[in-house]
Short mmCIF file of C-alpha atoms in Angstrom, two decimals:
data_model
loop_
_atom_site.label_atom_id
_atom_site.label_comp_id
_atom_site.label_asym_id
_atom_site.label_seq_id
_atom_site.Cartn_x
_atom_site.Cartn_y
_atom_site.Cartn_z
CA UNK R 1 -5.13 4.93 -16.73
CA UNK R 2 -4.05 1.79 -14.93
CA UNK R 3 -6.98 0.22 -13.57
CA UNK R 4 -7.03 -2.17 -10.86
CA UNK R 5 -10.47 -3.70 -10.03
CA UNK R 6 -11.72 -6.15 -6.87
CA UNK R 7 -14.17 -8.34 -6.77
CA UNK R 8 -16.22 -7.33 -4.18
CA UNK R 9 -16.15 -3.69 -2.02
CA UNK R 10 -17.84 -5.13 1.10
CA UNK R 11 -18.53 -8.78 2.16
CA UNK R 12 -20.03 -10.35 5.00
CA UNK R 13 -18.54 -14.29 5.56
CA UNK R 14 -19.35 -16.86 8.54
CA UNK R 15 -16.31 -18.28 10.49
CA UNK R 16 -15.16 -21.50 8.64
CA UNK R 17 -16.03 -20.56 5.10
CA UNK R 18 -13.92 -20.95 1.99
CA UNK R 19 -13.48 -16.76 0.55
CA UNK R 20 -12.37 -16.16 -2.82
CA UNK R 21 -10.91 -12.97 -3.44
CA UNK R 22 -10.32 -11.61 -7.19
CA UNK R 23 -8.17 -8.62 -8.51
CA UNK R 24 -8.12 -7.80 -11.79
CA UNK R 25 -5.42 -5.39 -13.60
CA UNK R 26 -5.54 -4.32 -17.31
CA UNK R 27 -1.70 -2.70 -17.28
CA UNK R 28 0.03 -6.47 -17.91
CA UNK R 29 2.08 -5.41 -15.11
CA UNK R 30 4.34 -9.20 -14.12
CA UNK R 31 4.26 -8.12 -10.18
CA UNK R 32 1.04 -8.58 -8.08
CA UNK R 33 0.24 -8.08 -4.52
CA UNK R 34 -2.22 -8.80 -1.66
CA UNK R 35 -2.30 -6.52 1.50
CA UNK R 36 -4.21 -6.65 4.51
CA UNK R 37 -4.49 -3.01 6.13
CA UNK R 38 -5.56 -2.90 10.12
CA UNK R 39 -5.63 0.32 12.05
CA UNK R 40 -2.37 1.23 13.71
CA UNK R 41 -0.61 -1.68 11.64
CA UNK R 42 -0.64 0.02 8.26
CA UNK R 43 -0.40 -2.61 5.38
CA UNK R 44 0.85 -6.34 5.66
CA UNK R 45 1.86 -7.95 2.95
CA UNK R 46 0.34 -11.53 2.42
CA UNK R 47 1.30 -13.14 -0.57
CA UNK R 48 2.30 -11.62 -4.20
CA UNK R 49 3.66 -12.97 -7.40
CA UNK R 50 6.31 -11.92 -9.93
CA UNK R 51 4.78 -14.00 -12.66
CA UNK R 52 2.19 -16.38 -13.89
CA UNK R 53 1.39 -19.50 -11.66
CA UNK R 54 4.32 -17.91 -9.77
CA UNK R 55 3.58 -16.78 -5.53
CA UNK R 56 5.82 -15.94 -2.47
CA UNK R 57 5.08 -15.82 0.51
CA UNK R 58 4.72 -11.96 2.52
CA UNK R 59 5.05 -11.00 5.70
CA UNK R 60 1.17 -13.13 6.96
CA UNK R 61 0.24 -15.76 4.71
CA UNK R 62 -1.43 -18.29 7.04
CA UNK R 63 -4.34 -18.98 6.68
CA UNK R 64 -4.18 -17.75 3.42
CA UNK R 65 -3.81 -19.01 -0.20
CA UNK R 66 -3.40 -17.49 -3.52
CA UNK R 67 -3.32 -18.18 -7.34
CA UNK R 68 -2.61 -16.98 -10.48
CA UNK R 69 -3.78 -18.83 -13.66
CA UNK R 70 -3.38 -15.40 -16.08
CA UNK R 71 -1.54 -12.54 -15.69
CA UNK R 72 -3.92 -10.37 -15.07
CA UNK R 73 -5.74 -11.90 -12.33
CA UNK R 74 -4.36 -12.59 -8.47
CA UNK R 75 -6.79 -13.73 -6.48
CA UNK R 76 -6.84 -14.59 -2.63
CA UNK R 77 -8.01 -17.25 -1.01
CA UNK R 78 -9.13 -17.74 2.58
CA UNK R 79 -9.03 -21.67 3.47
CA UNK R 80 -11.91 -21.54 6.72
CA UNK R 81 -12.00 -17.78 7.08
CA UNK R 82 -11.96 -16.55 10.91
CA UNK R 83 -12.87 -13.52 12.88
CA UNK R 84 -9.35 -12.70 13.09
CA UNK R 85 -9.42 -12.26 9.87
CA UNK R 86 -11.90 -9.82 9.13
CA UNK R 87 -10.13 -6.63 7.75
CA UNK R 88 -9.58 -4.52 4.90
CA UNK R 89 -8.04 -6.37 1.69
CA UNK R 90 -5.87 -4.59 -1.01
CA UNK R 91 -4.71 -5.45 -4.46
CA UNK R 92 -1.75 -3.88 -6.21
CA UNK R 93 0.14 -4.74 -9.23
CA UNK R 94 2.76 -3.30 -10.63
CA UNK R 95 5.39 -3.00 -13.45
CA UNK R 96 9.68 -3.73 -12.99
CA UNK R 97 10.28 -0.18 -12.62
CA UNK R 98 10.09 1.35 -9.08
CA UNK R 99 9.68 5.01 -10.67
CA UNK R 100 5.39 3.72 -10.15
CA UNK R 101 5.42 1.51 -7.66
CA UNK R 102 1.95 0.06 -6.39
CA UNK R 103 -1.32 0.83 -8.22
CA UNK R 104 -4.25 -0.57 -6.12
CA UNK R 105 -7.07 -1.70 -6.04
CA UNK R 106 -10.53 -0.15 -4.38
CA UNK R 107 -10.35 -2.86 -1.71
CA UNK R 108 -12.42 -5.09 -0.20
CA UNK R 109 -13.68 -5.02 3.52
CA UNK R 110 -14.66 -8.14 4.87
CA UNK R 111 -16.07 -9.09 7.67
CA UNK R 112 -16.38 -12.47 9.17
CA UNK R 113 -18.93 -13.44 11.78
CA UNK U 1 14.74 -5.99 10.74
CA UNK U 2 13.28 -4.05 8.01
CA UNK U 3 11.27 -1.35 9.85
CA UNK U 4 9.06 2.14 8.78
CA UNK U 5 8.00 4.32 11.46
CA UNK U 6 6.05 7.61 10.82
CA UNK U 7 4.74 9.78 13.44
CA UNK U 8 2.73 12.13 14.18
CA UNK U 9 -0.06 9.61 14.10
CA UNK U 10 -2.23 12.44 13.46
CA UNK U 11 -1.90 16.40 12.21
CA UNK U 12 -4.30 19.10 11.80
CA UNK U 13 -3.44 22.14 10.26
CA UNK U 14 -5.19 25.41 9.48
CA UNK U 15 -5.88 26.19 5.41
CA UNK U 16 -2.30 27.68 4.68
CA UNK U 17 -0.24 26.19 7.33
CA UNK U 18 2.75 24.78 6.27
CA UNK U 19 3.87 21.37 7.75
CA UNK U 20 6.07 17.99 7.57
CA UNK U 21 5.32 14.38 7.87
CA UNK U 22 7.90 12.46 9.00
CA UNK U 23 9.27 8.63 7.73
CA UNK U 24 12.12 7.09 9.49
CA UNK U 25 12.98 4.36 8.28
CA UNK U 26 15.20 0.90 8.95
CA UNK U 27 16.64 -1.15 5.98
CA UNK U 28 19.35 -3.12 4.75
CA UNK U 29 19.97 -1.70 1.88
CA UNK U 30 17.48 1.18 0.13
CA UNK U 31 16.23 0.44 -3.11
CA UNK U 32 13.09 2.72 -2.86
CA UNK U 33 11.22 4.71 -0.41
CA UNK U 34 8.01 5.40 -1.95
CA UNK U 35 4.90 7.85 -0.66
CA UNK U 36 1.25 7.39 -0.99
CA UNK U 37 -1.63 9.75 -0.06
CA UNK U 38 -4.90 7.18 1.07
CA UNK U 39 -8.27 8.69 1.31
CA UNK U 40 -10.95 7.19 3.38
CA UNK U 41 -13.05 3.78 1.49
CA UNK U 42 -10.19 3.61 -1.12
CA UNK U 43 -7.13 2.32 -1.94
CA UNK U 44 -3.76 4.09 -1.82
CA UNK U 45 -2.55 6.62 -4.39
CA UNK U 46 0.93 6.58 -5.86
CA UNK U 47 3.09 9.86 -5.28
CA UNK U 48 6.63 9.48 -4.62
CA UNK U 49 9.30 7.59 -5.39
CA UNK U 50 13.12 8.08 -3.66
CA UNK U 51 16.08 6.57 -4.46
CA UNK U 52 19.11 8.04 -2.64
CA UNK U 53 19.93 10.40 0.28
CA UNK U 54 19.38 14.07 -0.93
CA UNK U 55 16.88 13.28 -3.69
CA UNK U 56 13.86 15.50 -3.58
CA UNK U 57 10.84 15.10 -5.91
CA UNK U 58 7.61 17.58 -6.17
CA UNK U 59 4.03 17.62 -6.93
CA UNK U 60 1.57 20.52 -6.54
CA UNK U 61 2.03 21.16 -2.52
CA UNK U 62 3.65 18.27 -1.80
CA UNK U 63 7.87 18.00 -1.70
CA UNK U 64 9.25 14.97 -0.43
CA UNK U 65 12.74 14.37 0.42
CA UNK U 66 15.42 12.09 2.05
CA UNK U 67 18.37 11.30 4.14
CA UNK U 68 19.87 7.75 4.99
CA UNK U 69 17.28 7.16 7.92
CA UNK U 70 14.19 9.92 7.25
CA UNK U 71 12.00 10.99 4.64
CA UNK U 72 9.81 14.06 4.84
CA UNK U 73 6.97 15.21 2.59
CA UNK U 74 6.56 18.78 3.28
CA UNK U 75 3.29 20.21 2.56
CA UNK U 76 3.14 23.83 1.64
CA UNK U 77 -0.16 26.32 2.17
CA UNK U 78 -2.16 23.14 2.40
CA UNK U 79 -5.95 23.26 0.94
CA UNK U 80 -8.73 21.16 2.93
CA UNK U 81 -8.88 18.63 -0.80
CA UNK U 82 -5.23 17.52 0.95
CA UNK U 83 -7.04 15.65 3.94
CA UNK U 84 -6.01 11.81 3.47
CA UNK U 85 -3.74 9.92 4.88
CA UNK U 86 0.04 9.79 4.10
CA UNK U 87 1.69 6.13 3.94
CA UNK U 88 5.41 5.91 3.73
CA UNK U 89 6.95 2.58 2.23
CA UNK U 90 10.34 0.95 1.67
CA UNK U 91 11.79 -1.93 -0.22
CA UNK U 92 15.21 -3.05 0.41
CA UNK U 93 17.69 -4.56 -2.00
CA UNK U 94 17.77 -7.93 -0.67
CA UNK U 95 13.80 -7.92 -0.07
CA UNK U 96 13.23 -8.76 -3.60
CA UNK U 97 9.53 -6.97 -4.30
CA UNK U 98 8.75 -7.14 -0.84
CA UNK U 99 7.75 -3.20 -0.05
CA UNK U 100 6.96 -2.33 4.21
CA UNK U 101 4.72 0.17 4.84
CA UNK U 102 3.94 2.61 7.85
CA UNK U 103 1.15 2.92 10.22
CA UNK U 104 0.49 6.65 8.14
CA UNK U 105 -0.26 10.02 9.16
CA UNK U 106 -3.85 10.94 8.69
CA UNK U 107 -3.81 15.08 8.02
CA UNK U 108 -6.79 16.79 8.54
CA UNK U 109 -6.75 20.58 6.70
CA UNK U 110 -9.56 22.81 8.31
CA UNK U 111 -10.44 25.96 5.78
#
């Protein structure tokens, strides 16, 4: 089974802190992905990367960061997290093929104060 | 603009009660529509991909479909174990991996 692990379930951040983020996949899928999901908004894509040390920009990346050192790991990075960005954060990877597209992650829901 | 809509926000259905979800969707240029059942503290769950206007694919109660602007997924004699909610997702193919996702439907089966 394709396993997609984050580093933390729940965290609890003051405004202006630097937040790391890790996501982990064992499938050596190329294609990695960070979502934020609000209520009524559905998903937002943030950053995601197609290869190693490779990263695009989604949909809401400021205030955000990422990087990706090894293929298997994607991780996020909040510069000086803010209350605005307190929310639930998903990790996906995935391989070429649509025909499974988007294997994810528990989450993470963070909460800054 | 790239764009999912699915509606209702909300269903509740009686054990047995056959229903649809619906997923209209915007692009320029389908290269998937894809469907993913979320429950509550976790992380979405692959079902469905769709390729092209008339494709159907199936999976235990669930049948989802698709024209040029909808998708359904039809649920048939749902159980109360199918309580989650239902995201609908596109990619279009100029969007590179870029994939849009809906608001969802959260479905609530009562035995």
């Amino acid at each position: 089974d394709v396993k997609v692990t984050q580093s933390s379930r729940y965290l609890v951040k003051r405004t202006g802190e630097k937040v790391f983020l890790e996501c982990v996949q064992d499938m050596d899928h190329e294609n990695m992905f960070w979502y934020r999901q609000d209520p009524g908004l559905g998903l937002r894509l943030i950053y995601f990367s197609y290869d190693v040390k490779m990263k695009e920009k989604g949909d809401i990346p400021e205030g955000y960061s990422v990087s990706r050192e090894k293929k298997e790991r994607f991780s996020l990075i909040l510069e000086s997290a803010s209350t605005n960005q307190t929310s639930m954060y998903l990790c996906a990877s995935s391989p070429p093929a649509l025909d499974l597209w988007g294997f994810f992650g528990p989450g993470t829901r963070l909460t800054v104060l | 603009e790239d764009q999912v809509t699915q509606s209702p926000e909300a269903l509740r259905l009686q054990e047995g009660e056959s229903s649809s979800l619906n997923c209209s969707y915007t692009v320029s240029g389908l290269r998937g529509l894809f469907w993913y059942r979320q429950d509550p503290g976790k992380g979405p769950e692959f079902l469905f991909t769709l390729y092209s206007a008339g494709e159907e694919k199936e999976k235990e109660r669930l049948k989802a479909t698709l024209t040029k602007k909808e998708s359904f997924l039809h649920i048939t004699a749902p159980k109360p174990e199918d309580s989650a909610t239902y995201l609908c997702a596109v990619q279009a193919k100029t969007g590179g991996f870029k994939t849009i996702f809906g608001a969802g439907t959260r479905l609530f089966v009562k035995a």
